[in-house]
Short mmCIF file of C-alpha atoms and ligand atoms in Angstrom, two decimals:
data_model
loop_
_atom_site.label_atom_id
_atom_site.label_comp_id
_atom_site.label_asym_id
_atom_site.label_seq_id
_atom_site.Cartn_x
_atom_site.Cartn_y
_atom_site.Cartn_z
CA MET F 1000 27.09 118.42 94.82
CA ALA F 1001 30.27 119.47 96.06
CA THR F 1002 31.08 116.26 97.76
CA LYS F 1003 30.01 114.14 94.64
CA ARG F 1004 32.59 116.34 92.56
CA LYS F 1005 35.41 115.56 95.09
CA LYS F 1006 34.44 111.75 95.20
CA VAL F 1007 34.63 111.58 91.32
CA LYS F 1008 38.11 113.42 91.53
CA SER F 1009 39.41 110.77 94.14
CA ASP F 1010 37.97 107.85 92.19
CA ALA F 1011 39.74 109.10 89.19
CA SER F 1012 43.03 109.43 90.67
CA ALA F 1013 42.69 106.27 92.28
CA SER F 1014 42.34 104.37 89.14
CA ARG F 1015 44.94 106.37 87.46
CA ALA F 1016 47.44 105.62 90.41
CA LYS F 1017 46.15 101.89 89.88
CA GLU F 1018 47.04 101.76 86.06
CA SER F 1019 50.48 103.55 86.67
CA LYS F 1020 53.51 101.62 87.65
CA ASP F 1021 54.48 104.48 89.97
CA LEU F 1022 54.19 104.06 93.62
CA PHE F 1023 52.53 107.02 95.58
CA ILE F 1024 53.29 107.37 99.20
CA GLY F 1025 51.68 109.49 101.85
CA ILE F 1026 53.81 109.85 105.06
CA ASP F 1027 53.00 111.70 108.43
CA LEU F 1028 56.12 112.43 110.38
CA GLY F 1029 54.93 113.22 113.69
CA THR F 1030 56.68 114.09 117.14
CA ASN F 1031 55.24 110.83 118.42
CA HIS F 1032 54.68 108.49 115.63
CA THR F 1033 55.36 108.47 111.96
CA ALA F 1034 52.70 106.64 109.85
CA ILE F 1035 52.96 105.63 106.02
CA SER F 1036 50.33 104.45 103.56
CA THR F 1037 51.04 103.38 99.99
CA SER F 1038 49.02 103.21 96.81
CA ASP F 1039 49.53 99.61 96.68
CA GLY F 1040 47.69 99.33 100.18
CA LYS F 1041 50.45 99.04 102.63
CA LYS F 1042 50.25 100.80 106.17
CA LYS F 1043 52.44 100.92 109.10
CA SER F 1044 52.98 103.20 112.06
CA ILE F 1045 55.87 103.16 114.04
CA LEU F 1046 57.09 105.51 117.20
CA SER F 1047 59.17 108.39 116.09
CA ILE F 1048 62.06 107.29 118.10
CA VAL F 1049 65.70 106.42 117.28
CA GLY F 1050 68.28 104.94 119.54
CA THR F 1051 72.12 104.34 119.34
CA PRO F 1052 74.22 102.17 121.42
CA ARG F 1053 75.68 103.75 124.54
CA ASP F 1054 78.83 102.14 124.54
CA ALA F 1055 80.86 99.37 122.62
CA VAL F 1056 79.48 96.76 124.75
CA ALA F 1057 75.97 97.72 123.76
CA SER F 1058 76.84 98.07 120.28
CA LYS F 1059 78.07 94.52 120.24
CA PHE F 1060 75.26 92.92 122.10
CA LEU F 1061 72.65 94.85 119.90
CA LYS F 1062 74.55 94.28 116.64
CA LYS F 1063 73.09 97.48 115.31
CA GLU F 1064 74.37 101.08 115.23
CA ARG F 1065 70.75 102.37 115.03
CA LEU F 1066 67.45 101.00 116.38
CA TYR F 1067 64.01 102.39 115.48
CA GLY F 1068 60.49 102.58 117.04
CA ASP F 1069 59.23 99.94 119.49
CA GLU F 1070 62.65 98.14 119.07
CA ALA F 1071 64.56 101.20 120.43
CA LEU F 1072 62.13 101.70 123.23
CA LYS F 1073 62.57 98.04 124.25
CA HIS F 1074 66.32 98.35 124.54
CA ARG F 1075 66.29 102.03 125.93
CA VAL F 1076 68.58 101.16 128.85
CA ALA F 1077 71.35 100.30 126.47
CA LEU F 1078 70.80 103.30 124.00
CA ASN F 1079 70.77 107.04 123.77
CA LEU F 1080 67.39 107.83 122.43
CA PHE F 1081 66.56 110.95 120.13
CA LYS F 1082 63.27 112.29 118.95
CA PRO F 1083 64.25 113.82 115.71
CA ILE F 1084 61.23 116.14 115.94
CA GLU F 1085 60.59 118.05 118.95
CA SER F 1086 58.13 121.02 119.76
CA GLY F 1087 56.89 120.53 116.21
CA LEU F 1088 60.28 121.17 114.57
CA LEU F 1089 63.02 119.19 112.95
CA LYS F 1090 65.94 119.53 114.94
CA ASN F 1091 68.91 121.06 112.95
CA GLN F 1092 71.69 119.25 114.34
CA ARG F 1093 73.61 116.88 112.03
CA GLU F 1094 72.95 114.07 114.64
CA ASP F 1095 69.39 114.60 114.30
CA LEU F 1096 68.86 114.97 110.80
CA ASP F 1097 70.73 111.72 110.27
CA ALA F 1098 68.37 110.16 112.74
CA ALA F 1099 65.28 111.39 110.83
CA ARG F 1100 66.84 110.12 107.51
CA GLY F 1101 67.29 106.73 109.32
CA LEU F 1102 63.86 106.89 110.56
CA LEU F 1103 62.26 107.50 107.27
CA GLU F 1104 64.27 104.71 105.63
CA PHE F 1105 63.07 102.44 108.33
CA VAL F 1106 59.62 103.18 107.64
CA LEU F 1107 60.02 102.85 103.99
CA ASN F 1108 61.45 99.51 104.34
CA SER F 1109 58.78 98.48 106.81
CA VAL F 1110 56.38 98.59 104.09
CA ASP F 1111 58.77 96.87 101.60
CA VAL F 1112 58.87 99.96 98.97
CA ASN F 1113 59.91 98.28 95.82
CA ARG F 1114 63.07 99.94 94.70
CA ASP F 1115 62.55 99.51 90.83
CA VAL F 1116 59.51 101.49 90.51
CA LYS F 1117 59.13 105.48 90.34
CA LYS F 1118 58.14 106.72 94.00
CA TYR F 1119 56.36 109.96 94.60
CA ALA F 1120 55.73 111.18 98.11
CA ILE F 1121 54.01 113.63 100.08
CA ILE F 1122 55.11 114.12 103.68
CA GLY F 1123 53.06 115.78 106.32
CA VAL F 1124 54.98 117.54 109.08
CA PRO F 1125 53.81 119.63 112.07
CA SER F 1126 52.60 123.08 110.65
CA GLN F 1127 55.59 125.06 112.00
CA ALA F 1128 58.01 122.62 110.54
CA SER F 1129 56.17 122.84 107.08
CA VAL F 1130 56.73 126.56 107.14
CA LEU F 1131 60.32 126.54 108.74
CA ASN F 1132 62.09 123.26 107.93
CA LYS F 1133 60.47 122.55 104.52
CA LYS F 1134 63.79 122.72 102.56
CA ILE F 1135 65.89 120.76 104.97
CA ILE F 1136 63.05 118.01 104.57
CA THR F 1137 62.76 118.04 101.05
CA GLU F 1138 66.32 117.79 100.75
CA MET F 1139 66.59 115.06 103.40
CA ALA F 1140 63.89 112.82 101.90
CA GLY F 1141 64.89 113.70 98.21
CA GLY F 1142 67.34 110.91 98.06
CA PHE F 1143 64.35 108.17 98.50
CA PHE F 1144 61.90 109.56 95.75
CA ASP F 1145 61.63 110.68 92.35
CA GLY F 1146 59.33 113.46 93.65
CA VAL F 1147 58.57 114.73 97.08
CA MET F 1148 56.74 117.45 98.55
CA VAL F 1149 56.17 118.55 102.30
CA ALA F 1150 52.57 119.62 103.31
CA SER F 1151 51.50 120.55 106.80
CA GLU F 1152 49.92 117.63 108.94
CA PRO F 1153 46.44 119.30 109.56
CA PHE F 1154 46.20 120.22 105.83
CA CYS F 1155 46.71 116.37 105.08
CA VAL F 1156 44.00 115.75 107.85
CA ALA F 1157 41.64 117.88 105.88
CA TYR F 1158 42.22 116.58 102.58
CA ASN F 1159 41.34 112.93 103.89
CA LEU F 1160 38.12 114.12 105.35
CA GLU F 1161 37.53 115.96 102.01
CA GLU F 1162 36.96 119.19 103.97
CA LEU F 1163 38.84 121.53 101.86
CA GLU F 1164 36.41 124.41 101.74
CA HIS F 1165 36.09 126.62 105.03
CA SER F 1166 37.26 123.98 107.51
CA LEU F 1167 39.32 124.45 110.48
CA ILE F 1168 41.43 121.22 111.65
CA VAL F 1169 42.63 121.37 115.27
CA ASP F 1170 45.47 118.64 115.23
CA ILE F 1171 46.28 117.76 118.97
CA GLY F 1172 49.68 115.86 118.69
CA ALA F 1173 52.30 115.15 121.09
CA GLY F 1174 54.59 118.19 120.75
CA THR F 1175 51.99 120.62 119.27
CA THR F 1176 48.60 121.42 118.72
CA ASP F 1177 48.25 122.75 115.16
CA LEU F 1178 45.30 124.95 113.94
CA CYS F 1179 44.91 125.05 110.20
CA ARG F 1180 42.25 126.80 108.10
CA VAL F 1181 41.59 125.29 104.97
CA HIS F 1182 39.87 127.10 102.06
CA GLY F 1183 40.60 125.00 98.67
CA THR F 1184 44.29 125.78 98.37
CA ILE F 1185 47.56 124.85 100.15
CA PRO F 1186 47.28 126.77 103.38
CA ASP F 1187 49.27 129.96 103.77
CA PRO F 1188 51.40 130.54 107.01
CA ASP F 1189 48.75 133.16 108.17
CA ASP F 1190 46.29 129.98 108.00
CA GLN F 1191 47.96 128.18 110.57
CA ILE F 1192 48.62 128.63 114.32
CA SER F 1193 50.74 126.34 116.48
CA SER F 1194 50.91 125.96 120.22
CA ASN F 1195 53.40 124.05 122.13
CA LYS F 1196 50.52 122.99 124.55
CA ALA F 1197 49.72 119.29 123.56
CA GLY F 1198 50.08 115.96 124.79
CA ASP F 1199 53.56 115.95 126.11
CA PHE F 1200 52.62 119.23 127.96
CA ILE F 1201 49.41 117.58 129.52
CA ASP F 1202 51.80 114.58 130.75
CA LYS F 1203 54.22 117.25 132.28
CA GLU F 1204 51.20 119.09 134.12
CA LEU F 1205 49.99 115.91 135.32
CA VAL F 1206 53.14 114.98 136.75
CA ARG F 1207 53.42 118.39 138.54
CA LEU F 1208 49.89 118.46 139.98
CA ILE F 1209 49.99 115.03 141.35
CA SER F 1210 53.49 115.62 142.94
CA ASP F 1211 51.91 119.10 144.46
CA GLU F 1212 48.91 116.98 145.84
CA TYR F 1213 50.74 113.68 147.15
CA THR F 1214 54.14 115.02 148.02
CA ASN F 1215 55.51 111.73 149.06
CA VAL F 1216 54.94 109.83 145.80
CA ARG F 1217 57.26 110.03 142.71
CA VAL F 1218 55.35 109.70 139.33
CA THR F 1219 57.37 109.72 135.92
CA THR F 1220 55.95 111.40 132.69
CA GLU F 1221 55.69 107.65 131.13
CA MET F 1222 53.18 106.80 134.13
CA ALA F 1223 51.29 110.09 133.59
CA LYS F 1224 51.04 109.44 129.71
CA LYS F 1225 49.82 106.02 130.49
CA TRP F 1226 47.02 107.36 132.71
CA LYS F 1227 46.20 110.19 130.38
CA GLU F 1228 45.93 107.83 127.53
CA GLN F 1229 43.38 105.50 129.86
CA SER F 1230 41.09 108.27 131.28
CA SER F 1231 41.74 111.74 130.18
CA PHE F 1232 38.66 113.92 129.96
CA VAL F 1233 37.57 117.61 130.38
CA GLY F 1234 34.22 119.00 131.75
CA GLU F 1235 32.26 116.84 134.25
CA PRO F 1236 33.84 113.66 135.49
CA GLU F 1237 31.86 110.23 134.69
CA GLU F 1238 33.77 108.39 137.35
CA GLU F 1239 36.65 108.56 139.88
CA ILE F 1240 40.05 107.75 138.37
CA VAL F 1241 41.95 105.80 140.90
CA VAL F 1242 45.54 104.63 139.73
CA ASP F 1243 48.02 102.39 141.65
CA VAL F 1244 51.47 104.15 142.50
CA PRO F 1245 54.56 102.12 144.04
CA VAL F 1246 55.80 103.47 147.11
CA ASP F 1247 58.87 102.03 149.03
CA SER F 1248 57.74 98.49 148.94
CA SER F 1249 54.08 98.91 148.85
CA ILE F 1250 51.40 99.99 146.27
CA LEU F 1251 49.34 103.10 147.19
CA LYS F 1252 45.96 103.78 145.50
CA LEU F 1253 45.72 107.52 144.35
CA SER F 1254 42.61 109.34 143.28
CA ILE F 1255 43.81 111.67 140.47
CA THR F 1256 40.30 112.71 138.91
CA ARG F 1257 40.90 116.52 139.55
CA GLU F 1258 44.48 116.34 138.47
CA VAL F 1259 43.54 114.46 135.07
CA LYS F 1260 40.81 116.99 134.58
CA ASN F 1261 42.90 120.13 135.10
CA ALA F 1262 46.01 118.64 133.20
CA SER F 1263 43.58 117.57 130.20
CA GLU F 1264 41.85 121.31 130.49
CA SER F 1265 45.41 123.07 130.27
CA ILE F 1266 45.33 122.73 126.51
CA ILE F 1267 41.97 124.66 125.92
CA PRO F 1268 42.97 128.38 126.53
CA ASP F 1269 45.40 128.04 123.53
CA ILE F 1270 42.92 126.21 121.36
CA MET F 1271 40.40 128.82 122.00
CA SER F 1272 42.51 131.53 121.34
CA GLY F 1273 43.84 130.14 118.22
CA ILE F 1274 40.20 129.23 116.84
CA SER F 1275 38.81 132.84 117.77
CA LYS F 1276 41.84 134.38 115.79
CA LEU F 1277 41.46 132.20 112.71
CA ILE F 1278 37.66 132.72 112.75
CA SER F 1279 37.85 136.66 113.16
CA THR F 1280 40.77 137.13 110.45
CA TYR F 1281 38.62 134.99 107.77
CA ASP F 1282 36.69 136.45 105.00
CA PRO F 1283 33.52 137.79 106.77
CA ASP F 1284 31.26 136.07 104.22
CA PHE F 1285 32.62 132.54 105.20
CA GLN F 1286 33.21 132.86 109.02
CA GLU F 1287 29.87 131.21 109.69
CA ASP F 1288 30.77 128.26 107.57
CA LEU F 1289 34.35 128.27 109.12
CA ARG F 1290 33.02 128.18 112.61
CA ASN F 1291 30.36 125.34 111.89
CA ASN F 1292 33.09 123.17 110.68
CA ILE F 1293 35.73 122.61 113.18
CA TRP F 1294 37.52 119.14 113.49
CA LEU F 1295 39.61 117.81 116.14
CA ALA F 1296 42.32 115.25 115.07
CA GLY F 1297 45.47 113.64 116.22
CA GLY F 1298 45.91 111.53 119.46
CA GLY F 1299 44.58 114.48 121.65
CA SER F 1300 41.21 114.30 119.93
CA LEU F 1301 40.71 111.06 121.89
CA ILE F 1302 40.39 113.13 125.16
CA LYS F 1303 36.83 112.57 126.44
CA ASN F 1304 34.14 115.40 126.13
CA LEU F 1305 36.70 117.74 124.26
CA ASP F 1306 34.46 118.48 121.50
CA VAL F 1307 31.42 119.21 123.79
CA VAL F 1308 33.41 121.61 126.24
CA LEU F 1309 34.94 123.44 123.15
CA GLU F 1310 31.47 124.03 121.69
CA LYS F 1311 30.48 125.38 125.02
CA GLU F 1312 33.41 127.81 125.08
CA LEU F 1313 32.62 128.73 121.41
CA GLU F 1314 28.99 129.79 122.55
CA LEU F 1315 30.64 132.95 124.21
CA ILE F 1316 31.87 133.96 120.77
CA ASP F 1317 28.76 133.34 118.53
CA GLY F 1318 28.82 129.65 118.73
CA GLY F 1319 30.24 126.89 116.35
CA SER F 1320 30.23 123.04 115.67
CA VAL F 1321 33.10 120.67 116.49
CA LYS F 1322 33.44 117.33 115.11
CA ILE F 1323 36.21 114.51 115.82
CA ALA F 1324 38.08 113.24 112.61
CA LYS F 1325 38.25 109.51 112.37
CA ASP F 1326 41.37 107.65 112.71
CA PRO F 1327 43.92 109.65 114.71
CA VAL F 1328 46.72 107.40 113.76
CA PHE F 1329 46.60 107.23 109.92
CA GLY F 1330 44.41 110.18 109.11
CA GLY F 1331 47.41 112.30 108.02
CA ALA F 1332 49.36 109.60 106.19
CA GLU F 1333 46.14 108.54 104.30
CA GLY F 1334 45.48 112.19 103.34
CA ALA F 1335 49.18 112.85 102.20
CA LEU F 1336 48.62 109.88 99.91
CA LYS F 1337 45.52 110.82 98.49
CA LEU F 1338 47.07 114.30 97.84
CA ALA F 1339 49.99 112.68 96.27
CA MET F 1340 47.67 110.54 94.02
CA ASP F 1341 45.63 113.59 93.07
CA MET F 1342 48.61 115.73 92.02
CA PRO F 1343 48.88 116.11 88.04
CA PRO F 1344 51.98 114.20 86.48
CA GLU F 1345 53.54 117.62 85.68
CA PHE F 1346 53.72 118.62 89.33
CA TRP F 1347 56.46 116.02 90.02
CA GLN F 1348 58.62 117.31 87.29
CA THR F 1349 59.25 120.40 89.44
CA ALA F 1350 58.47 118.88 92.87
N1 ATP V 1128 43.27 107.97 124.49
C1 ATP V 1128 44.02 109.13 124.54
N2 ATP V 1128 43.56 110.29 125.15
C2 ATP V 1128 44.47 111.35 125.32
N3 ATP V 1128 45.70 111.51 124.70
C3 ATP V 1128 45.95 110.63 123.89
C4 ATP V 1128 45.33 109.27 123.77
N4 ATP V 1128 45.94 108.41 122.86
C5 ATP V 1128 47.09 109.23 122.39
N5 ATP V 1128 47.27 110.30 122.99
C6 ATP V 1128 48.06 111.29 123.05
O1 ATP V 1128 48.32 112.01 121.50
C7 ATP V 1128 49.70 112.39 121.51
C8 ATP V 1128 50.22 111.79 120.33
O2 ATP V 1128 49.26 112.14 119.04
P1 ATP V 1128 49.88 111.91 117.73
O3 ATP V 1128 50.23 110.51 117.33
O4 ATP V 1128 48.70 112.65 116.92
O5 ATP V 1128 51.02 112.95 117.68
P2 ATP V 1128 52.06 113.17 116.58
O6 ATP V 1128 51.47 113.54 115.25
O7 ATP V 1128 53.36 112.27 116.50
O8 ATP V 1128 52.70 114.60 117.10
P3 ATP V 1128 53.00 116.05 116.54
O9 ATP V 1128 51.71 116.09 115.86
O10 ATP V 1128 53.13 116.95 117.71
O11 ATP V 1128 54.15 115.97 115.61
C9 ATP V 1128 50.54 111.75 122.65
O12 ATP V 1128 50.62 112.97 123.48
C10 ATP V 1128 49.49 110.83 123.24
O13 ATP V 1128 49.81 110.49 124.56
MG1 MG V 1129 50.45 114.90 114.26
#
């Protein structure tokens, strides 16, 4: 019954958006990637990286003062690279704010946002930024839209899943793991817990563990990130993980199964303490619903077996059920878009 009601609402907002000439936009401004979805059906995801030429020669050769996403990564040797969002927060330096504004403009241009219509956007950001950086982000983005609101990424994910009552989203990104309890309203700061143990932390742990085990090899975080994305897992290994590492002029084959397991599992204690805190401080009448409605989202939800191992850990505190949200790349942006389309027109007068 509840599902049906929600669906009707979404259909109604979708048709209202179709009839309207206004354009609604959902953006997920993450540490690792920025994704955009629009009400006229466009979607795009880029890496959240900005590069400026290192010197006058680089500037002349690249013919641009700023490069974004994959293009910046491709020319990285000639650039100073920035990540405008780090550890879940928008950095406050002028340079970083300018870079973030440029990144936003670039992603809007990449889906060819028509300049002559009214544009209303919801921007999903890591939950700490949604509390601490809300004002700067709203001001920074205000120039591009006729109405804009900042929401926390995990809430946008819940909105996309249509899991708005008694759900707990665990969004494992690059800079932060954000846990958010959703109960039918926009979440309060008390509903959100953030840990800086997420994808970037696993990469660093993997470098450290491999360097401790094999003292003669040099492993970079980029190599570790690639291996993690190919084979990360928690719990029991299904197969041995062997990688090629260049040493002097030859290639060495290293077995890194244990290191990948330990690095991947390094984020579990913070996730479990966050889940346990959000359940135990919830209305006792609904704690059972909450613990049976836990969702993993973000790139880190692709770590093999994480749902199973978390359910096992939950057995120690009365049990629970963990599911994996679909679409780690666009889930947040799609949720922000649905939310923007569902907002009543009056809302945008004050947004
Ligand atoms: N198959 C995979 N297995 C494990 N980790 C992965 C996989 N694919 C991507 N990741 C990791 O997920 C992280 C990126 O996740 P996501 O794109 O959700 O981050 P983000 O939303 O940009 O970051 P944040 O939410 O911290 O701002 C990176 O650390 C990436 O290496
Ligand atoms: Mg994210």
